[in-house]
Short mmCIF file of the C-alpha atoms (twelve columns), coordinates in Angstrom:
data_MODEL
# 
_entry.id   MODEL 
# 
loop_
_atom_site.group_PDB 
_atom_site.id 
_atom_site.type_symbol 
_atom_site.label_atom_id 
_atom_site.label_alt_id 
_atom_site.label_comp_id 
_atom_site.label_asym_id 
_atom_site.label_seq_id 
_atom_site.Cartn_x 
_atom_site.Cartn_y 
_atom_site.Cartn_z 
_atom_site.pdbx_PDB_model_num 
ATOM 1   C CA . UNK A 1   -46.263 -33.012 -52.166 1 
ATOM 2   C CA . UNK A 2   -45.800 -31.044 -48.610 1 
ATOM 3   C CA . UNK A 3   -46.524 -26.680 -48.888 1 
ATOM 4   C CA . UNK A 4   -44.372 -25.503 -46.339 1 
ATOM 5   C CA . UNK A 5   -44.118 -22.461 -44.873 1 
ATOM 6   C CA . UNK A 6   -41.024 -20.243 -44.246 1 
ATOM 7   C CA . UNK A 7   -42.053 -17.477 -42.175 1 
ATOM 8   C CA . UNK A 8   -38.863 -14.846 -42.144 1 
ATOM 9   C CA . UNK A 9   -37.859 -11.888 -40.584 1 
ATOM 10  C CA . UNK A 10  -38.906 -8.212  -42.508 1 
ATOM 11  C CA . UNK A 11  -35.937 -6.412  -40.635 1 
ATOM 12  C CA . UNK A 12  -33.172 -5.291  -41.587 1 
ATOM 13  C CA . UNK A 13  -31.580 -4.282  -38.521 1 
ATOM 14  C CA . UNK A 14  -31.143 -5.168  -34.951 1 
ATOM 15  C CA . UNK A 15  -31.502 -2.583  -32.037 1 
ATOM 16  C CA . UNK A 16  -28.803 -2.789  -29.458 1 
ATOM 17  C CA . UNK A 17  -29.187 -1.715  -25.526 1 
ATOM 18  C CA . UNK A 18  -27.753 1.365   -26.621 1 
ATOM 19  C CA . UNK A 19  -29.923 2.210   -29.729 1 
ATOM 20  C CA . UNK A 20  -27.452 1.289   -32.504 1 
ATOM 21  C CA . UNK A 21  -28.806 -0.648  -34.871 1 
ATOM 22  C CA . UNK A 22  -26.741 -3.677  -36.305 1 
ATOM 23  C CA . UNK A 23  -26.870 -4.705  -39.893 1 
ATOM 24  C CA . UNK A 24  -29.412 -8.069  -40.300 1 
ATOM 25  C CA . UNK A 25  -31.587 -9.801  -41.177 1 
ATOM 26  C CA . UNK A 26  -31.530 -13.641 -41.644 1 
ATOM 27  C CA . UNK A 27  -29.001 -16.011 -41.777 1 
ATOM 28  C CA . UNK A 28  -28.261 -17.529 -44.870 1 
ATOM 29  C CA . UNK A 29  -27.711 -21.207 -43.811 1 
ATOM 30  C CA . UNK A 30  -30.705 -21.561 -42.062 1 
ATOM 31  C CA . UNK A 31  -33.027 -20.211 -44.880 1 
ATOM 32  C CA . UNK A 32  -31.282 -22.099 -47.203 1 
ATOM 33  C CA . UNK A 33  -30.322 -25.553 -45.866 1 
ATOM 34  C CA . UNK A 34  -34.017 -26.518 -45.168 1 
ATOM 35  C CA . UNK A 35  -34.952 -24.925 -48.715 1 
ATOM 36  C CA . UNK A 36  -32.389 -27.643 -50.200 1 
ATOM 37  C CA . UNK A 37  -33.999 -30.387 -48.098 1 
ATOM 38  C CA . UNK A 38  -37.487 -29.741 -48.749 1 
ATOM 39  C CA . UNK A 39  -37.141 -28.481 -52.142 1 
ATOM 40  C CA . UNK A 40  -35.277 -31.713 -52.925 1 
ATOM 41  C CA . UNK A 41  -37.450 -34.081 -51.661 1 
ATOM 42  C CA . UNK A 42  -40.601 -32.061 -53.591 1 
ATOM 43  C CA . UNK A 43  -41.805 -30.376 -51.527 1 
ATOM 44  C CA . UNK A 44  -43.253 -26.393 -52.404 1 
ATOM 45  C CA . UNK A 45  -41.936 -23.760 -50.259 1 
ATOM 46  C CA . UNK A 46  -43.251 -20.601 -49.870 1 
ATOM 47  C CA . UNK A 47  -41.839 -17.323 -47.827 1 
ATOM 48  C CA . UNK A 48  -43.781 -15.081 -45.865 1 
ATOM 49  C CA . UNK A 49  -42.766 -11.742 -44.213 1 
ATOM 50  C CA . UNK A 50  -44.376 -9.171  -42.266 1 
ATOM 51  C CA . UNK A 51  -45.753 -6.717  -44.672 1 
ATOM 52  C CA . UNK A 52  -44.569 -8.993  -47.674 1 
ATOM 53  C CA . UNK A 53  -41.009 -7.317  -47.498 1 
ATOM 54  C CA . UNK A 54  -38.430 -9.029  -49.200 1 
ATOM 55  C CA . UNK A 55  -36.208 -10.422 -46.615 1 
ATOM 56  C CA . UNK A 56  -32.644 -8.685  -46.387 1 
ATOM 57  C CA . UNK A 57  -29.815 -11.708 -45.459 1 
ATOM 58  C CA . UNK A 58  -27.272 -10.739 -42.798 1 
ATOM 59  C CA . UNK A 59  -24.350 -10.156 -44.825 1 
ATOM 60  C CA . UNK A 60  -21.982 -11.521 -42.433 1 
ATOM 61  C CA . UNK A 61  -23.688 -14.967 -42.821 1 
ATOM 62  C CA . UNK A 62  -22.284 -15.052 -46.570 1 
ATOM 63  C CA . UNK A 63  -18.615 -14.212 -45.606 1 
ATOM 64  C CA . UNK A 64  -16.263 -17.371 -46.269 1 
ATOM 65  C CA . UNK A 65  -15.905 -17.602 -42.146 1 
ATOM 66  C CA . UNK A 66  -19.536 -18.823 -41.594 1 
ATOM 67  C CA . UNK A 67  -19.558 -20.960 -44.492 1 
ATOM 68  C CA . UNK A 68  -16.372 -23.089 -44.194 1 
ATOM 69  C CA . UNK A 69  -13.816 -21.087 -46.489 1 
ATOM 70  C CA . UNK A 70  -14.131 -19.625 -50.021 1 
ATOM 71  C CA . UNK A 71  -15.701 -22.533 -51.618 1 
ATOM 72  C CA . UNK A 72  -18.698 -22.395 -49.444 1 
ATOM 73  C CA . UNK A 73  -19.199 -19.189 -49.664 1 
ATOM 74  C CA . UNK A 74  -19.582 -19.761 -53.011 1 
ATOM 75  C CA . UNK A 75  -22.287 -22.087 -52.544 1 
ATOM 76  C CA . UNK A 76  -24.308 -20.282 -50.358 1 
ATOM 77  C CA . UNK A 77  -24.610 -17.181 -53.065 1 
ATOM 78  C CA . UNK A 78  -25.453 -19.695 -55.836 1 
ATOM 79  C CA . UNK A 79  -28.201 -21.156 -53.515 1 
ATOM 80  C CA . UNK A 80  -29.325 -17.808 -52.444 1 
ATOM 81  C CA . UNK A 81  -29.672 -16.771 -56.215 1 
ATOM 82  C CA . UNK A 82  -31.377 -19.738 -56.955 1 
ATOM 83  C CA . UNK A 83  -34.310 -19.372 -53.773 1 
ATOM 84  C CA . UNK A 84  -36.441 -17.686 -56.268 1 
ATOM 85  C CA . UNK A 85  -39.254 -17.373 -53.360 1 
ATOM 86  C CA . UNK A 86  -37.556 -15.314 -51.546 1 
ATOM 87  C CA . UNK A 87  -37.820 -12.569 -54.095 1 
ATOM 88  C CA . UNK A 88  -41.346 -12.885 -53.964 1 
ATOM 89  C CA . UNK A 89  -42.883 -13.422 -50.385 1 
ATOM 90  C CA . UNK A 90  -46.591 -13.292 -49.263 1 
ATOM 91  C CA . UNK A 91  -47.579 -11.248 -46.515 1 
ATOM 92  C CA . UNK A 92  -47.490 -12.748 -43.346 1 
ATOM 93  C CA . UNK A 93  -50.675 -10.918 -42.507 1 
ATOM 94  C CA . UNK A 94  -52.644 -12.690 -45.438 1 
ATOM 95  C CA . UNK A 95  -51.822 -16.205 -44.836 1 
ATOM 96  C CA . UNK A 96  -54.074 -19.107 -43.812 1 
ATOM 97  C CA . UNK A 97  -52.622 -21.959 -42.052 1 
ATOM 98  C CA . UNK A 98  -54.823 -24.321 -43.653 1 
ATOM 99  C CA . UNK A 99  -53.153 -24.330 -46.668 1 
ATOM 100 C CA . UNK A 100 -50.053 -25.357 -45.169 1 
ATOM 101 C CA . UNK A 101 -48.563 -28.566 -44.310 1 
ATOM 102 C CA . UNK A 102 -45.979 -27.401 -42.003 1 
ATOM 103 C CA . UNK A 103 -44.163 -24.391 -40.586 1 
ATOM 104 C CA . UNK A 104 -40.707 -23.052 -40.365 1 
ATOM 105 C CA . UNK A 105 -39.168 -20.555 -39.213 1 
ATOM 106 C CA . UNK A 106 -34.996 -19.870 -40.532 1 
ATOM 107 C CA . UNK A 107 -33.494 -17.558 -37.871 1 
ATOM 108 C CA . UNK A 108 -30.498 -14.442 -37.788 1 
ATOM 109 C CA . UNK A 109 -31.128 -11.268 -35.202 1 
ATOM 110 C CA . UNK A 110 -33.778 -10.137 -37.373 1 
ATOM 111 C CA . UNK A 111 -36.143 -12.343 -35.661 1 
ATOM 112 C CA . UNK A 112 -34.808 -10.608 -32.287 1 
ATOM 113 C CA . UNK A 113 -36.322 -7.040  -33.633 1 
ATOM 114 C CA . UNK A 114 -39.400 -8.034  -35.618 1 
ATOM 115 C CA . UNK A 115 -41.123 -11.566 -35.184 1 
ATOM 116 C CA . UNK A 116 -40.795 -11.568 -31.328 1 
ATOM 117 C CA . UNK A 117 -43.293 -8.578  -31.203 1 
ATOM 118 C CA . UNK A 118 -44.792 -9.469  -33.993 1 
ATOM 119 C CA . UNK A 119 -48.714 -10.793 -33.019 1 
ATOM 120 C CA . UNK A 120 -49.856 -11.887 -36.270 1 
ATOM 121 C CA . UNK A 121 -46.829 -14.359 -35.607 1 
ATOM 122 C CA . UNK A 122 -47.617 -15.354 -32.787 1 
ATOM 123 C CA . UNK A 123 -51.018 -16.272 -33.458 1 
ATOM 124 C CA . UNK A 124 -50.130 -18.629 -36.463 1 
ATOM 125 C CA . UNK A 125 -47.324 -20.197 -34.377 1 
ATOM 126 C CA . UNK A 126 -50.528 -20.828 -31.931 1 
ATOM 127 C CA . UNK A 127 -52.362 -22.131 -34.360 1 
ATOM 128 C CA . UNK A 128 -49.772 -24.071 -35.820 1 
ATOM 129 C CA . UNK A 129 -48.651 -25.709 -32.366 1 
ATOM 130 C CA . UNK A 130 -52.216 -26.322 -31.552 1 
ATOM 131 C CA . UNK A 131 -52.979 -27.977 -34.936 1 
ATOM 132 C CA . UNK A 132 -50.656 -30.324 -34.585 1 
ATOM 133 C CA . UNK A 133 -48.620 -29.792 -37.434 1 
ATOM 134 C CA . UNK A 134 -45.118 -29.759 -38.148 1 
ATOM 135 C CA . UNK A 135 -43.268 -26.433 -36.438 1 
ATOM 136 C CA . UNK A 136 -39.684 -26.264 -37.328 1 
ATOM 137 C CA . UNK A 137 -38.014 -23.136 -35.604 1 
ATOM 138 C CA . UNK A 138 -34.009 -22.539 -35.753 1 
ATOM 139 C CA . UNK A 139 -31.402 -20.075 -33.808 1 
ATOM 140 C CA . UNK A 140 -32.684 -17.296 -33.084 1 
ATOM 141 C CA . UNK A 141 -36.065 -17.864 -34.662 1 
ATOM 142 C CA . UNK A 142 -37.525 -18.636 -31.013 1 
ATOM 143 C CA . UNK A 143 -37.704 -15.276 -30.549 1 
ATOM 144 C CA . UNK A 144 -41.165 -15.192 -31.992 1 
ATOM 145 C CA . UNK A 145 -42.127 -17.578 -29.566 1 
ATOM 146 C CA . UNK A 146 -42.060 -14.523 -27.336 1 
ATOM 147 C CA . UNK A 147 -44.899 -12.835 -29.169 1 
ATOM 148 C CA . UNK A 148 -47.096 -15.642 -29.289 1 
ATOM 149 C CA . UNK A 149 -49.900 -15.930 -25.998 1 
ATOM 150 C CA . UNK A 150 -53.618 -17.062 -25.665 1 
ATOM 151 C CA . UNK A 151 -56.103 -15.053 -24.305 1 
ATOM 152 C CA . UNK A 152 -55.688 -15.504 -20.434 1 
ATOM 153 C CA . UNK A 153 -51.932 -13.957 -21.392 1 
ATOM 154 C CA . UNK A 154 -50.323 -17.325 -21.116 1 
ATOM 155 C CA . UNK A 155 -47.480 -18.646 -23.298 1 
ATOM 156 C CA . UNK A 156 -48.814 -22.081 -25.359 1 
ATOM 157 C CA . UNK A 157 -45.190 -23.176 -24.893 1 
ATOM 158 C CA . UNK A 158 -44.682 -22.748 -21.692 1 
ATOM 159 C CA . UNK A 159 -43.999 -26.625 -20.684 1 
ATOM 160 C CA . UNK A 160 -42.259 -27.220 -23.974 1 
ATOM 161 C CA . UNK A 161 -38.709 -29.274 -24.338 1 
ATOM 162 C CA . UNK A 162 -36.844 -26.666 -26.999 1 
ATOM 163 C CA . UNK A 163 -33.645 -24.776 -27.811 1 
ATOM 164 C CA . UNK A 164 -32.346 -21.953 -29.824 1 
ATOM 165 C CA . UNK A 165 -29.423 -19.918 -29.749 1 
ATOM 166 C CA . UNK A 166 -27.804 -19.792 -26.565 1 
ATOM 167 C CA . UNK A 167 -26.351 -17.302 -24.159 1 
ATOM 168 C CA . UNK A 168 -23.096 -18.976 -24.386 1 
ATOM 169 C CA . UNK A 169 -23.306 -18.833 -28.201 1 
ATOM 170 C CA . UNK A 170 -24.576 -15.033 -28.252 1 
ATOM 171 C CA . UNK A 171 -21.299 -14.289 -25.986 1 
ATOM 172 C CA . UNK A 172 -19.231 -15.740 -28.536 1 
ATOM 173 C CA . UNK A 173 -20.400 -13.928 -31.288 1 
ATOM 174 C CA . UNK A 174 -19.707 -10.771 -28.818 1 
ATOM 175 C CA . UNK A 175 -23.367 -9.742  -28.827 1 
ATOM 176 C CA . UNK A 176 -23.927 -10.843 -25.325 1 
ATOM 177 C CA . UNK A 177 -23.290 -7.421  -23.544 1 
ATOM 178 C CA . UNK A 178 -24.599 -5.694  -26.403 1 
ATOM 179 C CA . UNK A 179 -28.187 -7.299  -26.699 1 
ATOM 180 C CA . UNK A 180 -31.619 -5.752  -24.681 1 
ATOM 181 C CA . UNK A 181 -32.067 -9.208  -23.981 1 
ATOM 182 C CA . UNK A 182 -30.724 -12.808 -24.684 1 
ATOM 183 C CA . UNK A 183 -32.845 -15.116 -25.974 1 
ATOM 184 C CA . UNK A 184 -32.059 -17.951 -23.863 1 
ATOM 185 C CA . UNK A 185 -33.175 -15.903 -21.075 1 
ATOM 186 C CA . UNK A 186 -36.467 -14.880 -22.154 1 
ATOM 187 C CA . UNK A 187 -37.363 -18.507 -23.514 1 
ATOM 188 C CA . UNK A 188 -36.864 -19.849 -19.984 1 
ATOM 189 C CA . UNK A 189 -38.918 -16.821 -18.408 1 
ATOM 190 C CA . UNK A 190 -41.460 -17.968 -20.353 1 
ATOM 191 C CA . UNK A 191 -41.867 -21.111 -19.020 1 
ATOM 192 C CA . UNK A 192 -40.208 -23.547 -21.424 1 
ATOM 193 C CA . UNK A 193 -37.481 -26.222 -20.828 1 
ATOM 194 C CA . UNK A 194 -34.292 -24.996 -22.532 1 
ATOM 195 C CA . UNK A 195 -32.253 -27.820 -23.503 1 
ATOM 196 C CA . UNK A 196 -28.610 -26.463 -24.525 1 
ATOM 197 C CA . UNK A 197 -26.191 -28.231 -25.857 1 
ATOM 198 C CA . UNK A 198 -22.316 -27.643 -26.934 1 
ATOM 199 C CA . UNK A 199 -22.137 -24.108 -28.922 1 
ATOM 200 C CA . UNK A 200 -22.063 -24.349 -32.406 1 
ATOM 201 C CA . UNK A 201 -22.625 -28.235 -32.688 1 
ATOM 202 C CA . UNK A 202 -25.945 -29.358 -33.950 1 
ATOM 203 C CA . UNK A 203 -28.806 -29.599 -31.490 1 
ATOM 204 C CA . UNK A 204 -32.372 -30.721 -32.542 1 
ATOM 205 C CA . UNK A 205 -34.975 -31.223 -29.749 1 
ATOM 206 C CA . UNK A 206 -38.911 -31.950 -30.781 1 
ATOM 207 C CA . UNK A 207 -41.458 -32.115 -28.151 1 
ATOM 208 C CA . UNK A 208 -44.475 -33.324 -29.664 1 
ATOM 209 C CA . UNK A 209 -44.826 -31.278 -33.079 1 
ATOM 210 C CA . UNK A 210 -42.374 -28.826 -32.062 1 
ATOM 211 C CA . UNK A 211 -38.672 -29.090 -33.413 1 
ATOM 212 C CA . UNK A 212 -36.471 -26.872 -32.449 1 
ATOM 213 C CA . UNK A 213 -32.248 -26.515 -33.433 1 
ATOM 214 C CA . UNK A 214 -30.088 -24.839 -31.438 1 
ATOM 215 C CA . UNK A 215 -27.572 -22.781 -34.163 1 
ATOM 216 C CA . UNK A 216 -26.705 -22.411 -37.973 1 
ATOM 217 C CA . UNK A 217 -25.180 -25.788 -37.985 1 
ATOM 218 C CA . UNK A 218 -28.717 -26.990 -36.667 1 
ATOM 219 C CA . UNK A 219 -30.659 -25.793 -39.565 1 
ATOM 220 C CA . UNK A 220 -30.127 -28.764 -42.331 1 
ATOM 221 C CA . UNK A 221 -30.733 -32.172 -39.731 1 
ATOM 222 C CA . UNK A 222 -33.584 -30.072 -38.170 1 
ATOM 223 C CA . UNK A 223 -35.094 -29.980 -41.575 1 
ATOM 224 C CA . UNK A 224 -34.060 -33.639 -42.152 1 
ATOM 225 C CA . UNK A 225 -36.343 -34.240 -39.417 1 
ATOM 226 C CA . UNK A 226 -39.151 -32.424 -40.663 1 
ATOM 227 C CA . UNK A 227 -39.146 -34.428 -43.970 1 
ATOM 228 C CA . UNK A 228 -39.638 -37.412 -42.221 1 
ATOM 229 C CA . UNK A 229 -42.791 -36.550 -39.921 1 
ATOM 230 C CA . UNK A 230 -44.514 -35.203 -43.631 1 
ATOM 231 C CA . UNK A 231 -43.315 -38.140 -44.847 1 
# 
């Protein structure tokens, strides 16, 4: 049996270019899709926030338009209510890699305001990609990518083949004008290879032990893959 790692944003809000901050947090599919799938296959997961806050989900990621209708809307409640470790995360700040088998990271615009500064983070994820161990991150989750530099100031994925929510996605949601930033942008500032693919249609791209997905709908097949590199 695998321990994996969910490592999830504390905030509860996202700050716009003009200082408004928009209702967050994470988004329900991509926390819980990959909980199904590893928790399935018996695997332990356990959550991890800055601080040890108990994550907030983005309320608009449980509304019957993200989940297919009514019906899985439905679902994603009941699987929310039954993802007892989210009730009770670890603090980020405390953890040791080593007594993890892989990492993964769900996404939502919380990421965008916490995890992406956030350099106790960024050092695991450099630990992590350095280790060689299984790095899952989804949507918007690359934002923490951001935070995450050795000590000559350098990004360890600069180089790296990965996606994440894209600018065309972000403008379709109608966040695009809204955001500081897009992440898309600041992924390929960084120095990585941005592969985008068709908005809202599952993307998965791993270079080496990092595997990426591009949106919500990305979330389960990119934790299909992880199952099969922990075998």
């Amino acid at each position: 049996m695998a321990r994996i790692l969910f490592v999830m944003t504390g905030a509860d809000h996202w700050t716009l270019a003009d200082g408004t901050r928009h209702p967050t947090g994470f988004w329900a599919e991509e926390a819980v899709a990959p909980h199904q799938v590893f928790t399935g296959a018996g695997h332990e997961v356990v959550v991890a926030t800055p601080g040890g806050v108990v994550p907030t989900v983005d309320r608009a990621s449980l509304a019957p338009g993200a989940n297919g209708g009514e019906e899985g809307a439905h679902k994603i409640e009941e699987a929310l209510s039954s993802f007892d470790e989210l009730r009770r995360p670890v603090r980020l700040e405390d953890v040791r890699l080593a007594d993890y088998d892989a990492v993964f990271y769900p996404g939502g615009h919380g990421p965008m305001e916490d995890l992406a500064v956030d350099r106790t983070s960024g050092a695991l994820l450099t630990e992590a990609l350095d280790s060689g161990m299984p790095l899952g991150v989804v949507c918007h989750a690359p934002a923490a990518l951001l935070a995450a530099r050795r000590e000559d100031g350098s990004s360890p994925f600069a180089g790296y083949r990965l996606t994440g929510f894209t600018n065309a996605e972000e403008a379709q949601a109608g966040f695009a004008d809204k955001a500081k930033w897009l992440l898309q942008d600041r992924l390929v500032e960084l120095g990585a290879d941005f592969a985008e693919g068709e908005p809202w249609a599952p993307n998965i791209v791993t270079d080496r032990n990092l595997h990426t997905g591009q949106n919500p709908a990305s979330s389960r097949p990119l934790a299909a893959g992880l199952l099969k590199v922990l075998g």
